[in-house]
Amino acid sequence: MDLFLQITAAIAMGLMLIYLWPAYKHWQNNSPKAQQGDWLAALLPLGAVVVLVIFLIMAVR
Amino acid sequence: MSTDSFLLKSAESRAVSANKVLKNTYLLLAATLGFSAFTALLSVALAMPSWTYLAAVIVSMILGIFVLPKTANSAAGVGVIFVITGLLGFGLGAILTQYLALPNGGETIGLAFGGTAAIFLGLSGYALTSKRDFSFMGGFLFAGMMVVMIAAIANIFLHLPLLSLVISSAIILLMSGFILMDTARIARGEETNYIMATYGIYLSIFNIFISLLQILGIMGGDD
């Protein structure tokens, strides 16, 4: 039963991968180029997310 | 002069339309999250087995891929998104049942819930106030998703806790990026369908919650 669930999950994720492929190709070809300061503006909130997750891990330990 | 007036009116109507999509998206998001919480509680009360999660994810994935895009422009789309989010909530309940059986399981769930809410509210507020276009991250985010999914498929059979931790951490960062990008796209009027917009943001929140739960579950363990 456990192996059956693992195979089912792997097949489902494999199909999801196939489904996402066109979206991946689309965004690779059509993503607008980042302007100056764009990556910094994105990395600041993502850094805050990392800090929050570390804080939550410390809270649970 | 008349061209200027036309451009001004066009920009104004676009901004009004974007605000309407944003308002409808957040209303539908709140309703679907509430409905998910209800079905999750129902699932916990019924003590559903863990395979329920996999079954719910597969069925909702099929609905999300094949049914939702076809109904998203009609009222039926609202019903379909409630079915999808209700199913995901029901599946989530089976996972929560397992966590509740652990010592400090309730605390872990509470922290994961609070963390997810803080991440979503913080990122949405940032995307709305900065008014930046985060679409440049699209290629990077989708490439990251492909790599993470390949690693996740491998880890279904490998069962490596460290890889599991890395995958969950990567999912949180990628989904955070998707929240920034999706919210900015709605605010800038690039996403005009509030049902599809809700679906995208809901999936990001759901994945952040599940990944955070997994990280806190692994890191909070005694061993």
PDB file of C-alpha atoms in Angstrom:
ATOM      1  CA  MET A   1       0.000   0.000   0.000  1.00  0.00           C
ATOM      2  CA  ASP A   2       2.829   2.376   0.944  1.00  0.00           C
ATOM      3  CA  LEU A   3       4.680   1.695  -2.318  1.00  0.00           C
ATOM      4  CA  PHE A   4       1.425   2.182  -4.226  1.00  0.00           C
ATOM      5  CA  LEU A   5       0.975   5.638  -2.616  1.00  0.00           C
ATOM      6  CA  GLN A   6       4.588   6.567  -3.398  1.00  0.00           C
ATOM      7  CA  ILE A   7       4.223   5.569  -7.052  1.00  0.00           C
ATOM      8  CA  THR A   8       0.896   7.433  -7.301  1.00  0.00           C
ATOM      9  CA  ALA A   9       2.462  10.585  -5.801  1.00  0.00           C
ATOM     10  CA  ALA A  10       5.452  10.328  -8.166  1.00  0.00           C
ATOM     11  CA  ILE A  11       3.167   9.912 -11.220  1.00  0.00           C
ATOM     12  CA  ALA A  12       1.003  12.874 -10.114  1.00  0.00           C
ATOM     13  CA  MET A  13       4.072  15.084  -9.660  1.00  0.00           C
ATOM     14  CA  GLY A  14       5.519  13.889 -12.970  1.00  0.00           C
ATOM     15  CA  LEU A  15       2.276  14.868 -14.743  1.00  0.00           C
ATOM     16  CA  MET A  16       2.381  18.245 -12.969  1.00  0.00           C
ATOM     17  CA  LEU A  17       5.921  18.693 -14.271  1.00  0.00           C
ATOM     18  CA  ILE A  18       4.729  17.991 -17.844  1.00  0.00           C
ATOM     19  CA  TYR A  19       1.825  20.419 -17.345  1.00  0.00           C
ATOM     20  CA  LEU A  20       4.142  23.159 -16.057  1.00  0.00           C
ATOM     21  CA  TRP A  21       6.639  22.760 -18.935  1.00  0.00           C
ATOM     22  CA  PRO A  22       4.828  25.130 -21.400  1.00  0.00           C
ATOM     23  CA  ALA A  23       4.457  27.765 -18.660  1.00  0.00           C
ATOM     24  CA  TYR A  24       8.158  27.383 -17.878  1.00  0.00           C
ATOM     25  CA  LYS A  25       9.094  27.825 -21.571  1.00  0.00           C
ATOM     26  CA  HIS A  26       6.736  30.813 -21.884  1.00  0.00           C
ATOM     27  CA  TRP A  27       8.239  32.632 -18.902  1.00  0.00           C
ATOM     28  CA  GLN A  28      11.788  31.789 -20.002  1.00  0.00           C
ATOM     29  CA  ASN A  29      11.161  33.377 -23.398  1.00  0.00           C
ATOM     30  CA  ASN A  30       8.824  36.231 -22.436  1.00  0.00           C
ATOM     31  CA  SER A  31       9.938  37.397 -18.991  1.00  0.00           C
ATOM     32  CA  PRO A  32      10.693  41.121 -19.036  1.00  0.00           C
ATOM     33  CA  LYS A  33      14.300  41.962 -18.254  1.00  0.00           C
ATOM     34  CA  ALA A  34      14.925  43.214 -14.711  1.00  0.00           C
ATOM     35  CA  GLN A  35      15.610  46.949 -14.429  1.00  0.00           C
ATOM     36  CA  GLN A  36      18.211  48.392 -12.103  1.00  0.00           C
ATOM     37  CA  GLY A  37      17.121  47.873  -8.484  1.00  0.00           C
ATOM     38  CA  ASP A  38      14.438  45.299  -9.340  1.00  0.00           C
ATOM     39  CA  TRP A  39      16.281  42.319  -7.859  1.00  0.00           C
ATOM     40  CA  LEU A  40      17.133  44.263  -4.709  1.00  0.00           C
ATOM     41  CA  ALA A  41      13.449  45.202  -4.346  1.00  0.00           C
ATOM     42  CA  ALA A  42      12.510  41.509  -4.619  1.00  0.00           C
ATOM     43  CA  LEU A  43      15.306  40.152  -2.426  1.00  0.00           C
ATOM     44  CA  LEU A  44      14.498  42.483   0.497  1.00  0.00           C
ATOM     45  CA  PRO A  45      11.054  40.955   1.275  1.00  0.00           C
ATOM     46  CA  LEU A  46      12.352  37.445   0.510  1.00  0.00           C
ATOM     47  CA  GLY A  47      15.154  38.045   3.023  1.00  0.00           C
ATOM     48  CA  ALA A  48      12.527  39.087   5.551  1.00  0.00           C
ATOM     49  CA  VAL A  49      10.715  35.770   4.888  1.00  0.00           C
ATOM     50  CA  VAL A  50      13.959  33.874   5.602  1.00  0.00           C
ATOM     51  CA  VAL A  51      14.425  35.793   8.890  1.00  0.00           C
ATOM     52  CA  LEU A  52      10.813  35.037   9.902  1.00  0.00           C
ATOM     53  CA  VAL A  53      11.223  31.311   9.173  1.00  0.00           C
ATOM     54  CA  ILE A  54      14.445  31.227  11.252  1.00  0.00           C
ATOM     55  CA  PHE A  55      12.601  32.996  14.077  1.00  0.00           C
ATOM     56  CA  LEU A  56       9.769  30.411  13.898  1.00  0.00           C
ATOM     57  CA  ILE A  57      12.277  27.533  13.973  1.00  0.00           C
ATOM     58  CA  MET A  58      13.906  29.058  17.070  1.00  0.00           C
ATOM     59  CA  ALA A  59      10.472  29.395  18.674  1.00  0.00           C
ATOM     60  CA  VAL A  60       9.610  25.733  18.105  1.00  0.00           C
ATOM     61  CA  ARG A  61      12.950  24.318  19.367  1.00  0.00           C
TER      62      ARG A  61
ATOM     63  CA  MET B   1      -5.230  67.393 -26.535  1.00  0.00           C
ATOM     64  CA  SER B   2      -7.999  64.882 -27.256  1.00  0.00           C
ATOM     65  CA  THR B   3      -5.369  62.107 -27.461  1.00  0.00           C
ATOM     66  CA  ASP B   4      -4.082  63.100 -24.004  1.00  0.00           C
ATOM     67  CA  SER B   5      -7.626  63.046 -22.636  1.00  0.00           C
ATOM     68  CA  PHE B   6      -8.217  59.609 -24.177  1.00  0.00           C
ATOM     69  CA  LEU B   7      -4.985  58.229 -22.711  1.00  0.00           C
ATOM     70  CA  LEU B   8      -5.842  59.675 -19.284  1.00  0.00           C
ATOM     71  CA  LYS B   9      -9.321  58.111 -19.360  1.00  0.00           C
ATOM     72  CA  SER B  10      -7.894  54.807 -20.573  1.00  0.00           C
ATOM     73  CA  ALA B  11      -5.364  54.733 -17.725  1.00  0.00           C
ATOM     74  CA  GLU B  12      -8.085  55.714 -15.254  1.00  0.00           C
ATOM     75  CA  SER B  13     -10.464  52.961 -16.396  1.00  0.00           C
ATOM     76  CA  ARG B  14      -7.584  50.453 -16.274  1.00  0.00           C
ATOM     77  CA  ALA B  15      -6.818  51.462 -12.683  1.00  0.00           C
ATOM     78  CA  VAL B  16     -10.495  51.143 -11.697  1.00  0.00           C
ATOM     79  CA  SER B  17     -10.656  47.718 -13.361  1.00  0.00           C
ATOM     80  CA  ALA B  18      -7.463  46.591 -11.578  1.00  0.00           C
ATOM     81  CA  ASN B  19      -8.862  47.744  -8.221  1.00  0.00           C
ATOM     82  CA  LYS B  20     -12.066  45.805  -8.881  1.00  0.00           C
ATOM     83  CA  VAL B  21     -10.124  42.617  -9.717  1.00  0.00           C
ATOM     84  CA  LEU B  22      -7.973  43.114  -6.593  1.00  0.00           C
ATOM     85  CA  LYS B  23     -11.026  43.590  -4.344  1.00  0.00           C
ATOM     86  CA  ASN B  24     -12.835  40.575  -5.828  1.00  0.00           C
ATOM     87  CA  THR B  25      -9.679  38.457  -5.554  1.00  0.00           C
ATOM     88  CA  TYR B  26      -9.222  39.217  -1.849  1.00  0.00           C
ATOM     89  CA  LEU B  27     -12.926  38.650  -1.127  1.00  0.00           C
ATOM     90  CA  LEU B  28     -12.893  35.280  -2.897  1.00  0.00           C
ATOM     91  CA  LEU B  29      -9.555  34.398  -1.295  1.00  0.00           C
ATOM     92  CA  ALA B  30     -10.946  35.108   2.186  1.00  0.00           C
ATOM     93  CA  ALA B  31     -14.052  33.024   1.446  1.00  0.00           C
ATOM     94  CA  THR B  32     -12.084  30.069   0.027  1.00  0.00           C
ATOM     95  CA  LEU B  33      -9.591  30.130   2.918  1.00  0.00           C
ATOM     96  CA  GLY B  34     -12.503  30.151   5.378  1.00  0.00           C
ATOM     97  CA  PHE B  35     -14.138  27.248   3.529  1.00  0.00           C
ATOM     98  CA  SER B  36     -10.823  25.334   3.529  1.00  0.00           C
ATOM     99  CA  ALA B  37     -10.530  25.860   7.287  1.00  0.00           C
ATOM    100  CA  PHE B  38     -14.045  24.456   7.712  1.00  0.00           C
ATOM    101  CA  THR B  39     -13.343  21.336   5.600  1.00  0.00           C
ATOM    102  CA  ALA B  40      -9.987  20.878   7.378  1.00  0.00           C
ATOM    103  CA  LEU B  41     -11.756  20.914  10.757  1.00  0.00           C
ATOM    104  CA  LEU B  42     -14.301  18.425   9.397  1.00  0.00           C
ATOM    105  CA  SER B  43     -11.472  16.162   8.253  1.00  0.00           C
ATOM    106  CA  VAL B  44      -9.764  16.398  11.672  1.00  0.00           C
ATOM    107  CA  ALA B  45     -13.076  15.596  13.413  1.00  0.00           C
ATOM    108  CA  LEU B  46     -13.519  12.540  11.169  1.00  0.00           C
ATOM    109  CA  ALA B  47      -9.836  11.536  11.776  1.00  0.00           C
ATOM    110  CA  MET B  48      -9.244  10.944   8.072  1.00  0.00           C
ATOM    111  CA  PRO B  49      -6.256   8.704   7.124  1.00  0.00           C
ATOM    112  CA  SER B  50      -3.114  10.293   5.638  1.00  0.00           C
ATOM    113  CA  TRP B  51      -3.738   9.030   2.092  1.00  0.00           C
ATOM    114  CA  THR B  52      -6.725  11.430   1.984  1.00  0.00           C
ATOM    115  CA  TYR B  53      -4.204  14.249   1.447  1.00  0.00           C
ATOM    116  CA  LEU B  54      -2.733  12.635  -1.682  1.00  0.00           C
ATOM    117  CA  ALA B  55      -6.182  11.804  -3.079  1.00  0.00           C
ATOM    118  CA  ALA B  56      -7.431  15.370  -2.418  1.00  0.00           C
ATOM    119  CA  VAL B  57      -4.344  16.937  -4.037  1.00  0.00           C
ATOM    120  CA  ILE B  58      -4.642  14.734  -7.160  1.00  0.00           C
ATOM    121  CA  VAL B  59      -8.378  15.414  -7.644  1.00  0.00           C
ATOM    122  CA  SER B  60      -7.973  19.169  -7.040  1.00  0.00           C
ATOM    123  CA  MET B  61      -4.969  19.209  -9.401  1.00  0.00           C
ATOM    124  CA  ILE B  62      -7.085  17.613 -12.154  1.00  0.00           C
ATOM    125  CA  LEU B  63      -9.902  20.122 -11.512  1.00  0.00           C
ATOM    126  CA  GLY B  64      -7.425  23.018 -11.465  1.00  0.00           C
ATOM    127  CA  ILE B  65      -5.813  21.980 -14.758  1.00  0.00           C
ATOM    128  CA  PHE B  66      -8.790  20.799 -16.802  1.00  0.00           C
ATOM    129  CA  VAL B  67     -11.982  22.332 -15.352  1.00  0.00           C
ATOM    130  CA  LEU B  68     -11.129  25.680 -13.742  1.00  0.00           C
ATOM    131  CA  PRO B  69      -9.583  27.390 -16.809  1.00  0.00           C
ATOM    132  CA  LYS B  70     -12.696  26.462 -18.842  1.00  0.00           C
ATOM    133  CA  THR B  71     -15.127  27.839 -16.228  1.00  0.00           C
ATOM    134  CA  ALA B  72     -13.100  30.790 -14.915  1.00  0.00           C
ATOM    135  CA  ASN B  73     -15.020  33.302 -17.057  1.00  0.00           C
ATOM    136  CA  SER B  74     -18.427  32.231 -15.759  1.00  0.00           C
ATOM    137  CA  ALA B  75     -20.205  31.951 -12.411  1.00  0.00           C
ATOM    138  CA  ALA B  76     -19.513  28.204 -12.453  1.00  0.00           C
ATOM    139  CA  GLY B  77     -15.838  29.042 -11.887  1.00  0.00           C
ATOM    140  CA  VAL B  78     -16.666  30.256  -8.369  1.00  0.00           C
ATOM    141  CA  GLY B  79     -18.271  26.892  -7.596  1.00  0.00           C
ATOM    142  CA  VAL B  80     -15.275  25.010  -9.048  1.00  0.00           C
ATOM    143  CA  ILE B  81     -12.771  27.002  -6.977  1.00  0.00           C
ATOM    144  CA  PHE B  82     -14.781  26.273  -3.824  1.00  0.00           C
ATOM    145  CA  VAL B  83     -14.720  22.549  -4.676  1.00  0.00           C
ATOM    146  CA  ILE B  84     -10.935  22.682  -5.249  1.00  0.00           C
ATOM    147  CA  THR B  85     -10.153  24.638  -2.081  1.00  0.00           C
ATOM    148  CA  GLY B  86     -12.619  22.589  -0.032  1.00  0.00           C
ATOM    149  CA  LEU B  87     -10.908  19.391  -1.206  1.00  0.00           C
ATOM    150  CA  LEU B  88      -7.445  20.774  -0.426  1.00  0.00           C
ATOM    151  CA  GLY B  89      -8.655  21.805   3.035  1.00  0.00           C
ATOM    152  CA  PHE B  90     -10.103  18.325   3.603  1.00  0.00           C
ATOM    153  CA  GLY B  91      -6.791  16.757   2.573  1.00  0.00           C
ATOM    154  CA  LEU B  92      -4.899  19.176   4.813  1.00  0.00           C
ATOM    155  CA  GLY B  93      -7.052  18.050   7.743  1.00  0.00           C
ATOM    156  CA  ALA B  94      -5.604  14.528   7.406  1.00  0.00           C
ATOM    157  CA  ILE B  95      -2.073  15.982   7.787  1.00  0.00           C
ATOM    158  CA  LEU B  96      -3.159  18.148  10.729  1.00  0.00           C
ATOM    159  CA  THR B  97      -4.577  15.043  12.452  1.00  0.00           C
ATOM    160  CA  GLN B  98      -1.076  13.497  12.344  1.00  0.00           C
ATOM    161  CA  TYR B  99       0.545  16.658  13.729  1.00  0.00           C
ATOM    162  CA  LEU B 100      -2.049  16.951  16.497  1.00  0.00           C
ATOM    163  CA  ALA B 101      -1.069  13.458  17.667  1.00  0.00           C
ATOM    164  CA  LEU B 102       2.535  14.661  18.238  1.00  0.00           C
ATOM    165  CA  PRO B 103       3.708  16.386  21.437  1.00  0.00           C
ATOM    166  CA  ASN B 104       3.602  20.181  20.746  1.00  0.00           C
ATOM    167  CA  GLY B 105       1.693  19.424  17.528  1.00  0.00           C
ATOM    168  CA  GLY B 106      -0.874  22.130  18.249  1.00  0.00           C
ATOM    169  CA  GLU B 107       1.888  24.681  18.862  1.00  0.00           C
ATOM    170  CA  THR B 108       3.606  23.715  15.582  1.00  0.00           C
ATOM    171  CA  ILE B 109       0.346  24.130  13.654  1.00  0.00           C
ATOM    172  CA  GLY B 110      -0.320  27.502  15.326  1.00  0.00           C
ATOM    173  CA  LEU B 111       3.179  28.775  14.482  1.00  0.00           C
ATOM    174  CA  ALA B 112       2.901  27.566  10.878  1.00  0.00           C
ATOM    175  CA  PHE B 113      -0.491  29.271  10.569  1.00  0.00           C
ATOM    176  CA  GLY B 114       0.754  32.546  12.069  1.00  0.00           C
ATOM    177  CA  GLY B 115       3.924  32.433   9.958  1.00  0.00           C
ATOM    178  CA  THR B 116       1.951  31.838   6.756  1.00  0.00           C
ATOM    179  CA  ALA B 117      -0.427  34.721   7.564  1.00  0.00           C
ATOM    180  CA  ALA B 118       2.515  37.054   8.315  1.00  0.00           C
ATOM    181  CA  ILE B 119       4.316  36.074   5.080  1.00  0.00           C
ATOM    182  CA  PHE B 120       1.203  36.540   2.931  1.00  0.00           C
ATOM    183  CA  LEU B 121       0.122  39.846   4.489  1.00  0.00           C
ATOM    184  CA  GLY B 122       3.667  41.241   4.480  1.00  0.00           C
ATOM    185  CA  LEU B 123       4.407  40.304   0.863  1.00  0.00           C
ATOM    186  CA  SER B 124       1.001  41.442  -0.438  1.00  0.00           C
ATOM    187  CA  GLY B 125       1.330  44.774   1.359  1.00  0.00           C
ATOM    188  CA  TYR B 126       4.849  45.193  -0.024  1.00  0.00           C
ATOM    189  CA  ALA B 127       3.804  44.336  -3.603  1.00  0.00           C
ATOM    190  CA  LEU B 128       0.827  46.720  -3.440  1.00  0.00           C
ATOM    191  CA  THR B 129       2.712  49.658  -1.952  1.00  0.00           C
ATOM    192  CA  SER B 130       5.937  49.332  -3.971  1.00  0.00           C
ATOM    193  CA  LYS B 131       3.920  49.288  -7.257  1.00  0.00           C
ATOM    194  CA  ARG B 132       6.839  47.502  -8.930  1.00  0.00           C
ATOM    195  CA  ASP B 133       6.527  44.988 -11.750  1.00  0.00           C
ATOM    196  CA  PHE B 134       7.874  41.683 -10.412  1.00  0.00           C
ATOM    197  CA  SER B 135       7.225  39.806 -13.686  1.00  0.00           C
ATOM    198  CA  PHE B 136      10.978  39.718 -14.325  1.00  0.00           C
ATOM    199  CA  MET B 137      11.103  36.922 -11.708  1.00  0.00           C
ATOM    200  CA  GLY B 138       8.780  34.679 -13.778  1.00  0.00           C
ATOM    201  CA  GLY B 139      11.505  32.740 -15.606  1.00  0.00           C
ATOM    202  CA  PHE B 140      13.525  32.277 -12.419  1.00  0.00           C
ATOM    203  CA  LEU B 141      10.486  31.145 -10.382  1.00  0.00           C
ATOM    204  CA  PHE B 142       9.298  28.605 -12.950  1.00  0.00           C
ATOM    205  CA  ALA B 143      12.834  27.233 -13.397  1.00  0.00           C
ATOM    206  CA  GLY B 144      13.063  26.888  -9.610  1.00  0.00           C
ATOM    207  CA  MET B 145       9.699  25.105  -9.528  1.00  0.00           C
ATOM    208  CA  MET B 146      10.878  22.565 -12.116  1.00  0.00           C
ATOM    209  CA  VAL B 147      14.071  21.811 -10.137  1.00  0.00           C
ATOM    210  CA  VAL B 148      12.149  21.544  -6.837  1.00  0.00           C
ATOM    211  CA  MET B 149       9.576  19.186  -8.357  1.00  0.00           C
ATOM    212  CA  ILE B 150      12.278  16.880  -9.748  1.00  0.00           C
ATOM    213  CA  ALA B 151      13.955  16.846  -6.311  1.00  0.00           C
ATOM    214  CA  ALA B 152      10.574  16.194  -4.627  1.00  0.00           C
ATOM    215  CA  ILE B 153       9.870  13.235  -6.952  1.00  0.00           C
ATOM    216  CA  ALA B 154      13.306  11.785  -6.099  1.00  0.00           C
ATOM    217  CA  ASN B 155      12.717  12.287  -2.368  1.00  0.00           C
ATOM    218  CA  ILE B 156       9.414  10.359  -2.483  1.00  0.00           C
ATOM    219  CA  PHE B 157      11.616   7.253  -2.784  1.00  0.00           C
ATOM    220  CA  LEU B 158      14.814   8.465  -1.068  1.00  0.00           C
ATOM    221  CA  HIS B 159      13.175   9.696   2.187  1.00  0.00           C
ATOM    222  CA  LEU B 160      16.086  12.024   3.026  1.00  0.00           C
ATOM    223  CA  PRO B 161      15.096  14.418   5.866  1.00  0.00           C
ATOM    224  CA  LEU B 162      17.770  16.978   4.862  1.00  0.00           C
ATOM    225  CA  LEU B 163      16.574  17.024   1.237  1.00  0.00           C
ATOM    226  CA  SER B 164      13.011  17.336   2.536  1.00  0.00           C
ATOM    227  CA  LEU B 165      14.075  20.386   4.564  1.00  0.00           C
ATOM    228  CA  VAL B 166      15.829  21.944   1.545  1.00  0.00           C
ATOM    229  CA  ILE B 167      12.785  21.316  -0.696  1.00  0.00           C
ATOM    230  CA  SER B 168      10.381  22.854   1.852  1.00  0.00           C
ATOM    231  CA  SER B 169      12.629  25.899   2.293  1.00  0.00           C
ATOM    232  CA  ALA B 170      12.892  26.358  -1.471  1.00  0.00           C
ATOM    233  CA  ILE B 171       9.103  26.047  -1.850  1.00  0.00           C
ATOM    234  CA  ILE B 172       8.559  28.797   0.755  1.00  0.00           C
ATOM    235  CA  LEU B 173      10.914  31.149  -1.118  1.00  0.00           C
ATOM    236  CA  LEU B 174       9.460  30.295  -4.546  1.00  0.00           C
ATOM    237  CA  MET B 175       5.850  30.691  -3.365  1.00  0.00           C
ATOM    238  CA  SER B 176       6.775  33.988  -1.701  1.00  0.00           C
ATOM    239  CA  GLY B 177       8.133  35.104  -5.071  1.00  0.00           C
ATOM    240  CA  PHE B 178       4.893  33.998  -6.755  1.00  0.00           C
ATOM    241  CA  ILE B 179       2.840  36.030  -4.229  1.00  0.00           C
ATOM    242  CA  LEU B 180       4.912  39.129  -5.052  1.00  0.00           C
ATOM    243  CA  MET B 181       4.593  38.549  -8.795  1.00  0.00           C
ATOM    244  CA  ASP B 182       0.882  37.622  -8.807  1.00  0.00           C
ATOM    245  CA  THR B 183      -0.147  40.500  -6.513  1.00  0.00           C
ATOM    246  CA  ALA B 184       1.826  43.002  -8.598  1.00  0.00           C
ATOM    247  CA  ARG B 185       0.254  41.630 -11.799  1.00  0.00           C
ATOM    248  CA  ILE B 186      -3.257  42.124 -10.352  1.00  0.00           C
ATOM    249  CA  ALA B 187      -2.468  45.624  -9.053  1.00  0.00           C
ATOM    250  CA  ARG B 188      -1.004  46.630 -12.429  1.00  0.00           C
ATOM    251  CA  GLY B 189      -4.070  45.360 -14.309  1.00  0.00           C
ATOM    252  CA  GLU B 190      -2.199  42.523 -16.063  1.00  0.00           C
ATOM    253  CA  GLU B 191      -4.396  39.813 -14.480  1.00  0.00           C
ATOM    254  CA  THR B 192      -8.054  40.436 -15.268  1.00  0.00           C
ATOM    255  CA  ASN B 193      -9.681  37.203 -14.061  1.00  0.00           C
ATOM    256  CA  TYR B 194     -10.199  37.266 -10.294  1.00  0.00           C
ATOM    257  CA  ILE B 195     -10.976  33.514 -10.116  1.00  0.00           C
ATOM    258  CA  MET B 196      -7.627  32.537 -11.664  1.00  0.00           C
ATOM    259  CA  ALA B 197      -5.900  35.218  -9.565  1.00  0.00           C
ATOM    260  CA  THR B 198      -7.458  33.761  -6.403  1.00  0.00           C
ATOM    261  CA  TYR B 199      -6.431  30.233  -7.420  1.00  0.00           C
ATOM    262  CA  GLY B 200      -2.805  31.282  -7.911  1.00  0.00           C
ATOM    263  CA  ILE B 201      -2.530  33.099  -4.579  1.00  0.00           C
ATOM    264  CA  TYR B 202      -4.447  30.355  -2.726  1.00  0.00           C
ATOM    265  CA  LEU B 203      -1.997  27.702  -4.001  1.00  0.00           C
ATOM    266  CA  SER B 204       0.962  29.830  -2.901  1.00  0.00           C
ATOM    267  CA  ILE B 205      -0.508  30.235   0.618  1.00  0.00           C
ATOM    268  CA  PHE B 206      -1.382  26.516   0.813  1.00  0.00           C
ATOM    269  CA  ASN B 207       2.135  25.465  -0.232  1.00  0.00           C
ATOM    270  CA  ILE B 208       3.773  27.899   2.205  1.00  0.00           C
ATOM    271  CA  PHE B 209       1.644  26.537   5.072  1.00  0.00           C
ATOM    272  CA  ILE B 210       2.394  22.874   4.241  1.00  0.00           C
ATOM    273  CA  SER B 211       6.136  23.563   3.830  1.00  0.00           C
ATOM    274  CA  LEU B 212       6.347  25.616   7.015  1.00  0.00           C
ATOM    275  CA  LEU B 213       4.506  22.864   8.875  1.00  0.00           C
ATOM    276  CA  GLN B 214       7.032  20.329   7.580  1.00  0.00           C
ATOM    277  CA  ILE B 215      10.059  22.478   8.494  1.00  0.00           C
ATOM    278  CA  LEU B 216       8.747  23.216  11.997  1.00  0.00           C
ATOM    279  CA  GLY B 217       7.785  19.551  12.423  1.00  0.00           C
ATOM    280  CA  ILE B 218      11.307  18.372  11.498  1.00  0.00           C
ATOM    281  CA  MET B 219      13.172  21.091  13.438  1.00  0.00           C
ATOM    282  CA  GLY B 220      10.894  20.839  16.456  1.00  0.00           C
ATOM    283  CA  GLY B 221      11.512  17.078  16.842  1.00  0.00           C
ATOM    284  CA  ASP B 222      13.513  15.768  19.787  1.00  0.00           C
ATOM    285  CA  ASP B 223      16.038  13.858  17.645  1.00  0.00           C
TER     286      ASP B 223
END
